[in-house]
PDB file of C-alpha atoms in Angstrom:
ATOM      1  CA  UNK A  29       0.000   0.000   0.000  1.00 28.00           C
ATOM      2  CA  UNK A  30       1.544   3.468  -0.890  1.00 31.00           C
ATOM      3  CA  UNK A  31       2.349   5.672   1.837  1.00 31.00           C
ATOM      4  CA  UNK A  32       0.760   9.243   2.135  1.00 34.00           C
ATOM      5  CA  UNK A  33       2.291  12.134   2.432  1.00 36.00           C
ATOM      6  CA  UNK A  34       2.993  14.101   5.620  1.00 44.00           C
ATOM      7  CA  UNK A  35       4.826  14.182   8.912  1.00 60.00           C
ATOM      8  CA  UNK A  36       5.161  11.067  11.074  1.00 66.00           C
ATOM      9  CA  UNK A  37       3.788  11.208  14.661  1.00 68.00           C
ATOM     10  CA  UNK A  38       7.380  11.037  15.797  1.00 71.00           C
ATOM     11  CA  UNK A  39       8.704  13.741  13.676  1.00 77.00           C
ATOM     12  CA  UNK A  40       5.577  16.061  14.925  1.00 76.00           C
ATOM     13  CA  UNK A  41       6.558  15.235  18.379  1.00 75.00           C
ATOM     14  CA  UNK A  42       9.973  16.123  18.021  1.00 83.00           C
ATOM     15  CA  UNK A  43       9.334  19.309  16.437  1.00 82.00           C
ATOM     16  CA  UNK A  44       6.986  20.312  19.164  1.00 77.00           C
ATOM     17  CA  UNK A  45       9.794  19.430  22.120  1.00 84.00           C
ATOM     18  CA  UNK A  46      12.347  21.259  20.255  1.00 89.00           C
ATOM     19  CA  UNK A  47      10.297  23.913  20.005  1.00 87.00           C
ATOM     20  CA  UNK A  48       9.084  24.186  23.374  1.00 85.00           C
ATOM     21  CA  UNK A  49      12.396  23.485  24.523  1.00 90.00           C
ATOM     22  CA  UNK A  50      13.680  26.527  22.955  1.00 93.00           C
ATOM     23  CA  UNK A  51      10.930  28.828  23.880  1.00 90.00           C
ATOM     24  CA  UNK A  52      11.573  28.059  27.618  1.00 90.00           C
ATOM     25  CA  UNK A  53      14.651  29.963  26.853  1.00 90.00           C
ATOM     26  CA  UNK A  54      13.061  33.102  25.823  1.00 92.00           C
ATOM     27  CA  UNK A  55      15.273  32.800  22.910  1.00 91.00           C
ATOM     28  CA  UNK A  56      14.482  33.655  18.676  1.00 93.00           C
ATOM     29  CA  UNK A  57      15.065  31.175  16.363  1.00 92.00           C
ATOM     30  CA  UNK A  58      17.800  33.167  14.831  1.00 93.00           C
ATOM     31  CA  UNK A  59      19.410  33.722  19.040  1.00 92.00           C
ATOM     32  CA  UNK A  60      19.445  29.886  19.013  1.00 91.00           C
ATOM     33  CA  UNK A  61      20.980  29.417  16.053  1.00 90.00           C
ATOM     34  CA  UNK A  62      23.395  31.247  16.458  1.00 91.00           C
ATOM     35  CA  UNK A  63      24.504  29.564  19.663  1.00 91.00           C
ATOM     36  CA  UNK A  64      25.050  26.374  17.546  1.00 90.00           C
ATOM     37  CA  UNK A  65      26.059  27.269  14.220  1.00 92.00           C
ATOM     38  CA  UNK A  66      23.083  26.725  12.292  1.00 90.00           C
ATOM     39  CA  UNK A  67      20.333  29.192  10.774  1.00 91.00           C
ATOM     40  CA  UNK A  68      17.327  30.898  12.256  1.00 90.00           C
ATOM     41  CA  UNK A  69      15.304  29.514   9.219  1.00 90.00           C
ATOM     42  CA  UNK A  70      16.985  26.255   9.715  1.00 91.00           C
ATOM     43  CA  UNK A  71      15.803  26.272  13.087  1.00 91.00           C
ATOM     44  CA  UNK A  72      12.681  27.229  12.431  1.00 90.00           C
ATOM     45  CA  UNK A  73      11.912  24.832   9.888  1.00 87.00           C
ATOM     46  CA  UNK A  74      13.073  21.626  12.193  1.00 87.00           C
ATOM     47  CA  UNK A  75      10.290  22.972  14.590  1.00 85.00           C
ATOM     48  CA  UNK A  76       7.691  23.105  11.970  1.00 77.00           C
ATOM     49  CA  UNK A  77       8.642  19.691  10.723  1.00 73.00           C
ATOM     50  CA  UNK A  78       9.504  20.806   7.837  1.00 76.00           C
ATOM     51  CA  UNK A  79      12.751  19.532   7.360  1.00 81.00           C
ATOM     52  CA  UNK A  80      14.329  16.766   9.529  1.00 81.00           C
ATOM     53  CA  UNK A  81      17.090  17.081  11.798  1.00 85.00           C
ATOM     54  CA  UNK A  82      20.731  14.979  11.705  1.00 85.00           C
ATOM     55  CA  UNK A  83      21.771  13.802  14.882  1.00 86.00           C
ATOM     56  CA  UNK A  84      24.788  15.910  15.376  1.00 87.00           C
ATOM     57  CA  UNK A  85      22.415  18.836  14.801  1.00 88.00           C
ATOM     58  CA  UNK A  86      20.016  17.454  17.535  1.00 89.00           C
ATOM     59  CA  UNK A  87      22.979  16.820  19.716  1.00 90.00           C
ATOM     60  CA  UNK A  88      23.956  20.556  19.445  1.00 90.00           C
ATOM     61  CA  UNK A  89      20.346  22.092  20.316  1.00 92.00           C
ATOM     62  CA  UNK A  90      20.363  19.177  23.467  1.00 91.00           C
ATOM     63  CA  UNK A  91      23.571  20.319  24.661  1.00 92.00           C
ATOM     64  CA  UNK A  92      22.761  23.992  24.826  1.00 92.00           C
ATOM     65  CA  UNK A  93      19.163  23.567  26.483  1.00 92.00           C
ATOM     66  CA  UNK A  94      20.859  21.447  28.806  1.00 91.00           C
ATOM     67  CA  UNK A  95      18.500  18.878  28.484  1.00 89.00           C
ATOM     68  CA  UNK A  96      18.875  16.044  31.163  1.00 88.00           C
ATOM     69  CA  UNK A  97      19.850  12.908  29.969  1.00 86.00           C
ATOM     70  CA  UNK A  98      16.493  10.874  30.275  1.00 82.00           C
ATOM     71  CA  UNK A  99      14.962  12.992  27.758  1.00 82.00           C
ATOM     72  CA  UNK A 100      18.408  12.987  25.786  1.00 86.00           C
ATOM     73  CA  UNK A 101      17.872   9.482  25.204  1.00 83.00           C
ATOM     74  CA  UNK A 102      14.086   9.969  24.396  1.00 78.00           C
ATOM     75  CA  UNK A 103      14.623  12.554  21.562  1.00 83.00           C
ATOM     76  CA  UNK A 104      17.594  10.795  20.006  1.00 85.00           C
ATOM     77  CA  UNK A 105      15.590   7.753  19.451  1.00 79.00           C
ATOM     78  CA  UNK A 106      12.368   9.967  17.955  1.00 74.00           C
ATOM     79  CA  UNK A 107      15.253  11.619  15.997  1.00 81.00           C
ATOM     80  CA  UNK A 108      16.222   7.954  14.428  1.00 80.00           C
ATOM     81  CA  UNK A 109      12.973   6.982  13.941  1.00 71.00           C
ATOM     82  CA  UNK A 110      11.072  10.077  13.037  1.00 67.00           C
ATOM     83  CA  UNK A 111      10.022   8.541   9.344  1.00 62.00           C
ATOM     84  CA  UNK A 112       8.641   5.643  10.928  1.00 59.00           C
ATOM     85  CA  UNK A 113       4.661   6.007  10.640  1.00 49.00           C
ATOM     86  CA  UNK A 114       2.319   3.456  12.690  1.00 48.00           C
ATOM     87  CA  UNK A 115       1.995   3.921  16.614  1.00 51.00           C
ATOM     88  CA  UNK A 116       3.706   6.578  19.307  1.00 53.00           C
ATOM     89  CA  UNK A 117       3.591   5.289  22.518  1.00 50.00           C
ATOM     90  CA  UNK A 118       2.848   7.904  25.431  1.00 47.00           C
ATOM     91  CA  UNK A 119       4.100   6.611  29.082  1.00 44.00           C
ATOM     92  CA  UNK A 120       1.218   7.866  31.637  1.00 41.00           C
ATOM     93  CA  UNK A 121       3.501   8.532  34.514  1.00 41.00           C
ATOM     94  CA  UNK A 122       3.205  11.451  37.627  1.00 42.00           C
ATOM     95  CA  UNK A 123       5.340  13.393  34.753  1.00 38.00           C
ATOM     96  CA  UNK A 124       3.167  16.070  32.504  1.00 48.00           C
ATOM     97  CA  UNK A 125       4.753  15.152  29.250  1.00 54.00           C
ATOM     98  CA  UNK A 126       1.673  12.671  28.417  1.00 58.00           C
ATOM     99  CA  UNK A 127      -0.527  15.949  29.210  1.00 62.00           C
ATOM    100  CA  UNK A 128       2.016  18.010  27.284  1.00 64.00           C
ATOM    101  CA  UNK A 129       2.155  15.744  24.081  1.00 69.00           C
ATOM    102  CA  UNK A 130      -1.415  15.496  23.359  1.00 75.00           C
ATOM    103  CA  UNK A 131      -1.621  19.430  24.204  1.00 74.00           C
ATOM    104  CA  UNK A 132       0.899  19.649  21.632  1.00 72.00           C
ATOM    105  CA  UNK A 133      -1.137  17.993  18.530  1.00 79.00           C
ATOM    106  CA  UNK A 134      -4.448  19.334  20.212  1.00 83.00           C
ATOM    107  CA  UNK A 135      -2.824  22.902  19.785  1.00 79.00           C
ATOM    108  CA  UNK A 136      -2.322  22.639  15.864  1.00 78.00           C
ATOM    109  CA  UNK A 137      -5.833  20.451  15.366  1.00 88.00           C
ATOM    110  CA  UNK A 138      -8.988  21.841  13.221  1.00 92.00           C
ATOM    111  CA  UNK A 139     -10.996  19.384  14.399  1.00 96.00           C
ATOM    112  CA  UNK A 140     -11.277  16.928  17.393  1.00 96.00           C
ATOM    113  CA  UNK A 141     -13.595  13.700  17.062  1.00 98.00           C
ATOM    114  CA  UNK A 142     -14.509  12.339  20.776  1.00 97.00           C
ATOM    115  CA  UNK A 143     -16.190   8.882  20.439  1.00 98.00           C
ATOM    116  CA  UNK A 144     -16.624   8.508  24.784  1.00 96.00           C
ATOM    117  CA  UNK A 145     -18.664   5.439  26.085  1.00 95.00           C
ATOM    118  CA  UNK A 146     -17.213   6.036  30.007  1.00 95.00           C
ATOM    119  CA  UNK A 147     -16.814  10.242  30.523  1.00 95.00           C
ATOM    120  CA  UNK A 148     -17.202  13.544  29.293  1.00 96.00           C
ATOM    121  CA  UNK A 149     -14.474  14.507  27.320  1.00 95.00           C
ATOM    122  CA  UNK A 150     -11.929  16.482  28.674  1.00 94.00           C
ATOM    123  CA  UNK A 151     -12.744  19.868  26.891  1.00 95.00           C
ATOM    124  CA  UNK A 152     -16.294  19.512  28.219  1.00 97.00           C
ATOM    125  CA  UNK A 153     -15.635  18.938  31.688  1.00 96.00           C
ATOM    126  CA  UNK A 154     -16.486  21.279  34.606  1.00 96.00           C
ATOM    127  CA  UNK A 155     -14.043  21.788  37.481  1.00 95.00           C
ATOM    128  CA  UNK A 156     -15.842  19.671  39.121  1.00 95.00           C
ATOM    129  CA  UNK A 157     -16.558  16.920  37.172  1.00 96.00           C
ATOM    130  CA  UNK A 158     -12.389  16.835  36.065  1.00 95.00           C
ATOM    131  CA  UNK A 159     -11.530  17.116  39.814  1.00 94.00           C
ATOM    132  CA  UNK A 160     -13.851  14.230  40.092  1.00 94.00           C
ATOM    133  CA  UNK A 161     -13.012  11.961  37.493  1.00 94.00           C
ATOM    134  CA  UNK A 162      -8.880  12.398  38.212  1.00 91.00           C
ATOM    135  CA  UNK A 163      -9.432  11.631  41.654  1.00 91.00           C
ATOM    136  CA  UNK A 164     -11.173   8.552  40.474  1.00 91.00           C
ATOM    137  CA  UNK A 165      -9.123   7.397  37.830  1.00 87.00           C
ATOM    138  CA  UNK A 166      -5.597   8.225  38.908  1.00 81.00           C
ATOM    139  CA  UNK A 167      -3.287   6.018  40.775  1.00 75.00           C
ATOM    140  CA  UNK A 168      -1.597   7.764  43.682  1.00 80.00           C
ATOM    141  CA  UNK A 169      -1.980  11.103  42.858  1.00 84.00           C
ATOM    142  CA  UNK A 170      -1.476  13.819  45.425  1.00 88.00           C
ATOM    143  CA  UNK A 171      -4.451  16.925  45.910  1.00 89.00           C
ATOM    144  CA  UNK A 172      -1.145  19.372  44.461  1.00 90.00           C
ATOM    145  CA  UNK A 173      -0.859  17.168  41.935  1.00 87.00           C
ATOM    146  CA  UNK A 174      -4.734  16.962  41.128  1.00 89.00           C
ATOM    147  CA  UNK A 175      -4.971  20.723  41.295  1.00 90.00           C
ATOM    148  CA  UNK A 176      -2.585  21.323  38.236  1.00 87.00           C
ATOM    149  CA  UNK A 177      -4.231  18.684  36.003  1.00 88.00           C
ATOM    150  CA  UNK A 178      -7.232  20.192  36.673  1.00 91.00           C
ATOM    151  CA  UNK A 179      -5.986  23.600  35.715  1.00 90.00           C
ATOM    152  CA  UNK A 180      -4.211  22.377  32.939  1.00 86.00           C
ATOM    153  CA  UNK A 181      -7.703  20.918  31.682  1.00 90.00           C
ATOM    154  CA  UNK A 182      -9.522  24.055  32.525  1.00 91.00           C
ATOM    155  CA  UNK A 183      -7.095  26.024  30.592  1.00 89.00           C
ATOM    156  CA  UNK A 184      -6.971  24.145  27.107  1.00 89.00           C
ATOM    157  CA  UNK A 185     -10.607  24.475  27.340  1.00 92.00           C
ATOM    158  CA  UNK A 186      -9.563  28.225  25.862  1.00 91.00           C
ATOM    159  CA  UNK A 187      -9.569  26.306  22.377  1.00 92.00           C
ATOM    160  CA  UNK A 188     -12.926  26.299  22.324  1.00 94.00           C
ATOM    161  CA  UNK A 189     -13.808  30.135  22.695  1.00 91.00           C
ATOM    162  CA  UNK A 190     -10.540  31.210  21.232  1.00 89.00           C
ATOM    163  CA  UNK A 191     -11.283  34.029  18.075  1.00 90.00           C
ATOM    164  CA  UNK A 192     -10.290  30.521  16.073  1.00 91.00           C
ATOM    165  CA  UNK A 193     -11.871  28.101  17.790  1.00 93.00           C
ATOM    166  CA  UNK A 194     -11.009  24.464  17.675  1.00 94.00           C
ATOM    167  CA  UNK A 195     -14.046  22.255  16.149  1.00 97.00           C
ATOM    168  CA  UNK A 196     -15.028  19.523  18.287  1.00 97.00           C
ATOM    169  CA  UNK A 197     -17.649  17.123  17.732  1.00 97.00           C
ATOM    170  CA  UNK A 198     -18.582  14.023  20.091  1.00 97.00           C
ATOM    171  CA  UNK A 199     -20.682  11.420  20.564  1.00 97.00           C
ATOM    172  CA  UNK A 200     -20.839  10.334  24.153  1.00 97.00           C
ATOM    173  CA  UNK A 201     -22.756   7.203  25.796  1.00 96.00           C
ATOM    174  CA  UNK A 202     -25.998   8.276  27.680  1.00 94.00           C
ATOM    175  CA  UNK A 203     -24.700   5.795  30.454  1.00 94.00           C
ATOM    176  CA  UNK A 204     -22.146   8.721  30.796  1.00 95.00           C
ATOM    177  CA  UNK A 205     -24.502  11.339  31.881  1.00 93.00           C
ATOM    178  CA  UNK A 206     -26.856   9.142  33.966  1.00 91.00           C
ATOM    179  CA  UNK A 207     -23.909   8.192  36.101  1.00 90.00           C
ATOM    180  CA  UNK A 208     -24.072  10.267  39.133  1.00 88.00           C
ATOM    181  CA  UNK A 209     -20.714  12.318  40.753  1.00 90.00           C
ATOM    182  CA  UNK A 210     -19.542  14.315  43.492  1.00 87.00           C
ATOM    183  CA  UNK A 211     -22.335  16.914  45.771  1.00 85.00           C
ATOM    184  CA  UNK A 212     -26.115  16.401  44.716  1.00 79.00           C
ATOM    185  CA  UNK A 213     -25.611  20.001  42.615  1.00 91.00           C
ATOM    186  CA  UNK A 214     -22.590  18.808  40.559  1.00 94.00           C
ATOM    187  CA  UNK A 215     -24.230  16.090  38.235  1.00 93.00           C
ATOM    188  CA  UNK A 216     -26.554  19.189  37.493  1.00 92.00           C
ATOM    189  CA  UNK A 217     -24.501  21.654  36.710  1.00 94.00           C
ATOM    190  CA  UNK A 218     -21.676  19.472  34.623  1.00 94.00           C
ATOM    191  CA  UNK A 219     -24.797  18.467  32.055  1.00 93.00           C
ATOM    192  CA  UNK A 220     -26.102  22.454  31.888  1.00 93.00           C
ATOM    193  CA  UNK A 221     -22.801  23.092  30.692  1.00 94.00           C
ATOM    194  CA  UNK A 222     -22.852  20.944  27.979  1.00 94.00           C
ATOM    195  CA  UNK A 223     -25.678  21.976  26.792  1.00 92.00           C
ATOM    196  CA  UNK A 224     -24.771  25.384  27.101  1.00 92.00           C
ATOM    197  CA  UNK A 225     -21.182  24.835  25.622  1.00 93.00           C
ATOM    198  CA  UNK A 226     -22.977  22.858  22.443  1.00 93.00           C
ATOM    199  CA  UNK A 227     -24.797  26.126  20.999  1.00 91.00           C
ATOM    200  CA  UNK A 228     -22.079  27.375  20.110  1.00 94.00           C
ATOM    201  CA  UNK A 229     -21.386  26.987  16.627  1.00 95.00           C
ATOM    202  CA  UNK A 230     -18.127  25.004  16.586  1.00 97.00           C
ATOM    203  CA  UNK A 231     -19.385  22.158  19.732  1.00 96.00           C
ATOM    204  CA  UNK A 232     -21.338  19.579  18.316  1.00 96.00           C
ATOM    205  CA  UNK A 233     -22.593  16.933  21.039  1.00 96.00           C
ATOM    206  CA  UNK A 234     -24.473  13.857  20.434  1.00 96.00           C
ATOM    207  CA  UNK A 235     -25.979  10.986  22.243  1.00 96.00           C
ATOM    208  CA  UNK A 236     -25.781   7.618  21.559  1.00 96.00           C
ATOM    209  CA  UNK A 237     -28.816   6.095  23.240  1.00 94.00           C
ATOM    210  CA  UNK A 238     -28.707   2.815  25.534  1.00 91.00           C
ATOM    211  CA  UNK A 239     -30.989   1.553  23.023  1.00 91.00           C
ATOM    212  CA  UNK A 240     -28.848   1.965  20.403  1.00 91.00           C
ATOM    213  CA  UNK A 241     -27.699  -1.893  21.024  1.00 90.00           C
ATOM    214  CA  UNK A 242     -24.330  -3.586  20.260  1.00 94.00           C
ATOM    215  CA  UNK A 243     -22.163  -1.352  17.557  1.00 95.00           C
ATOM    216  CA  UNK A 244     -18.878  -0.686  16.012  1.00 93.00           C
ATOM    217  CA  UNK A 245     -17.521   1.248  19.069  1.00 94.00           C
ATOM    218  CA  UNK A 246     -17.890  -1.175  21.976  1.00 92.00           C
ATOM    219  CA  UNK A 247     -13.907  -1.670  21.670  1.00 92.00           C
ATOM    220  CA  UNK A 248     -13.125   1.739  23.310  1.00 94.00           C
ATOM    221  CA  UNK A 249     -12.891   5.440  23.399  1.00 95.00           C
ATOM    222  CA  UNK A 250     -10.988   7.153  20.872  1.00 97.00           C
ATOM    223  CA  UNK A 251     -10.385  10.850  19.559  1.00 96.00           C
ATOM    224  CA  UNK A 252      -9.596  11.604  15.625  1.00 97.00           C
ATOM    225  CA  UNK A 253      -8.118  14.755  14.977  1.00 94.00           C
ATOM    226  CA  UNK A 254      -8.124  16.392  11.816  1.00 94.00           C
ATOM    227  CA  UNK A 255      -5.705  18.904  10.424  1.00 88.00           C
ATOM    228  CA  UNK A 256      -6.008  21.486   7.744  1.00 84.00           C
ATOM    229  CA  UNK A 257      -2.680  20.649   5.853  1.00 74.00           C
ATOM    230  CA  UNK A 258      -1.385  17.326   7.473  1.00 78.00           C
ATOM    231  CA  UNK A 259      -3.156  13.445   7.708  1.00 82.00           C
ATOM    232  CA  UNK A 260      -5.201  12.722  10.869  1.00 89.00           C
ATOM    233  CA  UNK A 261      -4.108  10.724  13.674  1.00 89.00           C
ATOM    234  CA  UNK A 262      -6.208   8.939  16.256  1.00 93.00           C
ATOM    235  CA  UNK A 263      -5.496   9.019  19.613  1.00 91.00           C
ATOM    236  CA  UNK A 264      -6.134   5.873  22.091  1.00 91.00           C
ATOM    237  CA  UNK A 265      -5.641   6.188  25.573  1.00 83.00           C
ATOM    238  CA  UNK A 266      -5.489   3.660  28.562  1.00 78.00           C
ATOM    239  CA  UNK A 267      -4.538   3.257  32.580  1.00 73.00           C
ATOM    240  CA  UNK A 268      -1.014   2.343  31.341  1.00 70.00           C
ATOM    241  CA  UNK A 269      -0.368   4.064  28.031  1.00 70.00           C
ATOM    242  CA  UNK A 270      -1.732   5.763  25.183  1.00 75.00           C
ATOM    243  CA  UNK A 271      -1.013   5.360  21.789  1.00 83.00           C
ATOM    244  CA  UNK A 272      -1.299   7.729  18.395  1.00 83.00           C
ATOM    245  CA  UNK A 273      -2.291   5.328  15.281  1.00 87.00           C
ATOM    246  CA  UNK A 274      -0.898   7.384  12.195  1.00 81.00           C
ATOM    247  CA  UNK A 275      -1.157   4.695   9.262  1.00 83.00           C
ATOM    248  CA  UNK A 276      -3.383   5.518   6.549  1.00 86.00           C
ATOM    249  CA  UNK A 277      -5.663   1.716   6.874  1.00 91.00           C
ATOM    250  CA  UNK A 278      -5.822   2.725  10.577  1.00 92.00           C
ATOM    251  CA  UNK A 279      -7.034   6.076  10.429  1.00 93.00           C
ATOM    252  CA  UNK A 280      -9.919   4.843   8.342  1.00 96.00           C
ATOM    253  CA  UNK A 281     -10.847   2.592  10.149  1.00 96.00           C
ATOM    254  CA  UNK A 282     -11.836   4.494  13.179  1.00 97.00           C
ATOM    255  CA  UNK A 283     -13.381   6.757  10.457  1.00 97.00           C
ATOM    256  CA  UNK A 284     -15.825   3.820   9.495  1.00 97.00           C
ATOM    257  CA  UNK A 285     -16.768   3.746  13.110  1.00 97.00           C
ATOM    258  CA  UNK A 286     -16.973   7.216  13.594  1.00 97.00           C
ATOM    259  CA  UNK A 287     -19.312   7.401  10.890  1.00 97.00           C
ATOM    260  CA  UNK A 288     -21.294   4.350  11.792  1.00 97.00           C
ATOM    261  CA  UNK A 289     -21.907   5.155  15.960  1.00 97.00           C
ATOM    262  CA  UNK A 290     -23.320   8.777  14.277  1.00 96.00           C
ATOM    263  CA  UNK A 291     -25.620   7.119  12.588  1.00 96.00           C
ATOM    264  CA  UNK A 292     -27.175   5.442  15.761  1.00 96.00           C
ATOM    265  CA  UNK A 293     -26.534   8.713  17.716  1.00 96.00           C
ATOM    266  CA  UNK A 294     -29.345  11.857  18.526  1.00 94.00           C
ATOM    267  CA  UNK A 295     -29.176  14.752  16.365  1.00 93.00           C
ATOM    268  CA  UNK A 296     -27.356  17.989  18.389  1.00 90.00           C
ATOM    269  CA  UNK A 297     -30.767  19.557  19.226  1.00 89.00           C
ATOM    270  CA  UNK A 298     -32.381  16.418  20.770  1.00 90.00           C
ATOM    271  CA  UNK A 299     -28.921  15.692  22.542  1.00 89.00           C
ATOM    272  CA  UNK A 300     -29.278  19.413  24.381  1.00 87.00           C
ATOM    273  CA  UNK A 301     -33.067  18.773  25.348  1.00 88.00           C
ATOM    274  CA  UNK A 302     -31.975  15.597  26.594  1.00 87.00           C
ATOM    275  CA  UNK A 303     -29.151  16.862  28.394  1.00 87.00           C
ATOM    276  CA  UNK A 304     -31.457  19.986  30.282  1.00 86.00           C
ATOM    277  CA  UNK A 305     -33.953  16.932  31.078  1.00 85.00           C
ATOM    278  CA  UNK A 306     -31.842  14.599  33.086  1.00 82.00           C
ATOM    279  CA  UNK A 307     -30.198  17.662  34.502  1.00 79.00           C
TER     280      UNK A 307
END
């Protein structure tokens, strides 16, 4: 099967570390380059993925944003890899850099997909609800910790409301809303919201009815997001790991199933009358 064109998950995710990396300085491109011998265009176009990066090069920009030797390692191997397509693996760890990454590719999406048959999706979420559902789902975590995931949820929620909003559209489980959380109020208020949040006209929210029977997305949750100038990717996610799928036969798969599960799922305005009932 030919390949399509594009950038690689791994050569996105470099590009995105390197530039975030650099950034943290305070520094142009044209002040970094400088410090290593190479271009401010050059530089520039390694964080835009538009040209790849030779080791030596990469070794140069690592050295002189003293980058600790764990993540040395990390970006090296992305950097030997980086035209390999199919899967990126994301370690879910008491590190950010799981949060960070899918920021990252959020960030530069046109459009998210949300297919969720176990909880709102992240961009949807009341403080409540996320300080709920992290308390419930995460292994270990401390209230400090807890606090900043939930601000860093709140605050990507800017995509939505931004003066170019991110699209998102998602088709979420009725089981989802029906299931009951935190102070008698909170359940209430967390399914106003979405009904609130899906008039506007970039939030599309549908959902798929108990009745709806066995169907094509009873494996799992999933997100596809779509980008103006570069191939989707779908995003999986897990207790231990998540993983971006990047291959052209994979991506349309999911898009079968995406396709399929609207089908079976409420139109928007029945989904917000439902949604102000049960609330």
């Amino acid at each position: 099967m030919a390949r399509r064109s594009g950038r690689s998950v791994r050569s996105r995710r470099l590009a995105h570390v390197l530039r975030r990396l650099r950034t943290a300085t305070g520094l142009s491109t044209d002040a970094a380059g400088e410090a290593v011998g190479m271009s401010g265009s050059k530089i520039s176009r390694i964080e835009t993925s538009e040209i790849g990066i030779y080791l030596d090069d990469l070794e140069k920009l690592l050295d002189f944003y003293e980058v600790d030797r764990a993540q040395r390692v990390e970006l090296l191997d992305l950097a030997r890899n980086a035209e390999q397509r199919n899967l990126l693996r994301m370690h879910n760890s008491n590190l950010p850099e799981d949060w960070q990454t899918w920021a990252d590719f959020e960030d530069e999406a046109g459009s998210l997909l949300f297919y969720e048959p176990l909880m709102i999706p992240g961009l949807l979420q009341t403080p409540e609800y996320a300080r709920a559902i992290i308390h419930a789902t995460g292994h270990d975590l401390t209230e400090e910790r807890i606090d900043a995931l939930v601000s860093s949820r709140m605050g990507r929620q800017g995509l939505l409301t931004r003066s170019n909003p991110l699209k998102l559209e998602a088709i979420v489980e009725q089981g989802v809303f029906e299931r009951p959380f935190g102070e008698p109020g909170a359940h209430a208020r967390q399914l106003r919201h979405i009904a609130d949040m899906s008039e506007r006209p970039n939030v599309t929210v549908r959902v798929l009815p108990s009745g709806a029977g066995l169907h094509a997305g009873l494996n799992g949750a999933f997100v596809i997001l779509e980008y103006d100038e570069e191939p989707s990717l779908v995003l999986l996610e897990n207790k231990i790991a998540s993983l971006f799928l990047d291959e052209p036969e994979q991506i349309e798969v999911y898009e079968a199933v995406w396709s399929e599960l609207r089908k079976l799922a409420h139109e928007p305005g029945e989904t917000a009358e439902l949604l102000r009932q049960f609330a």
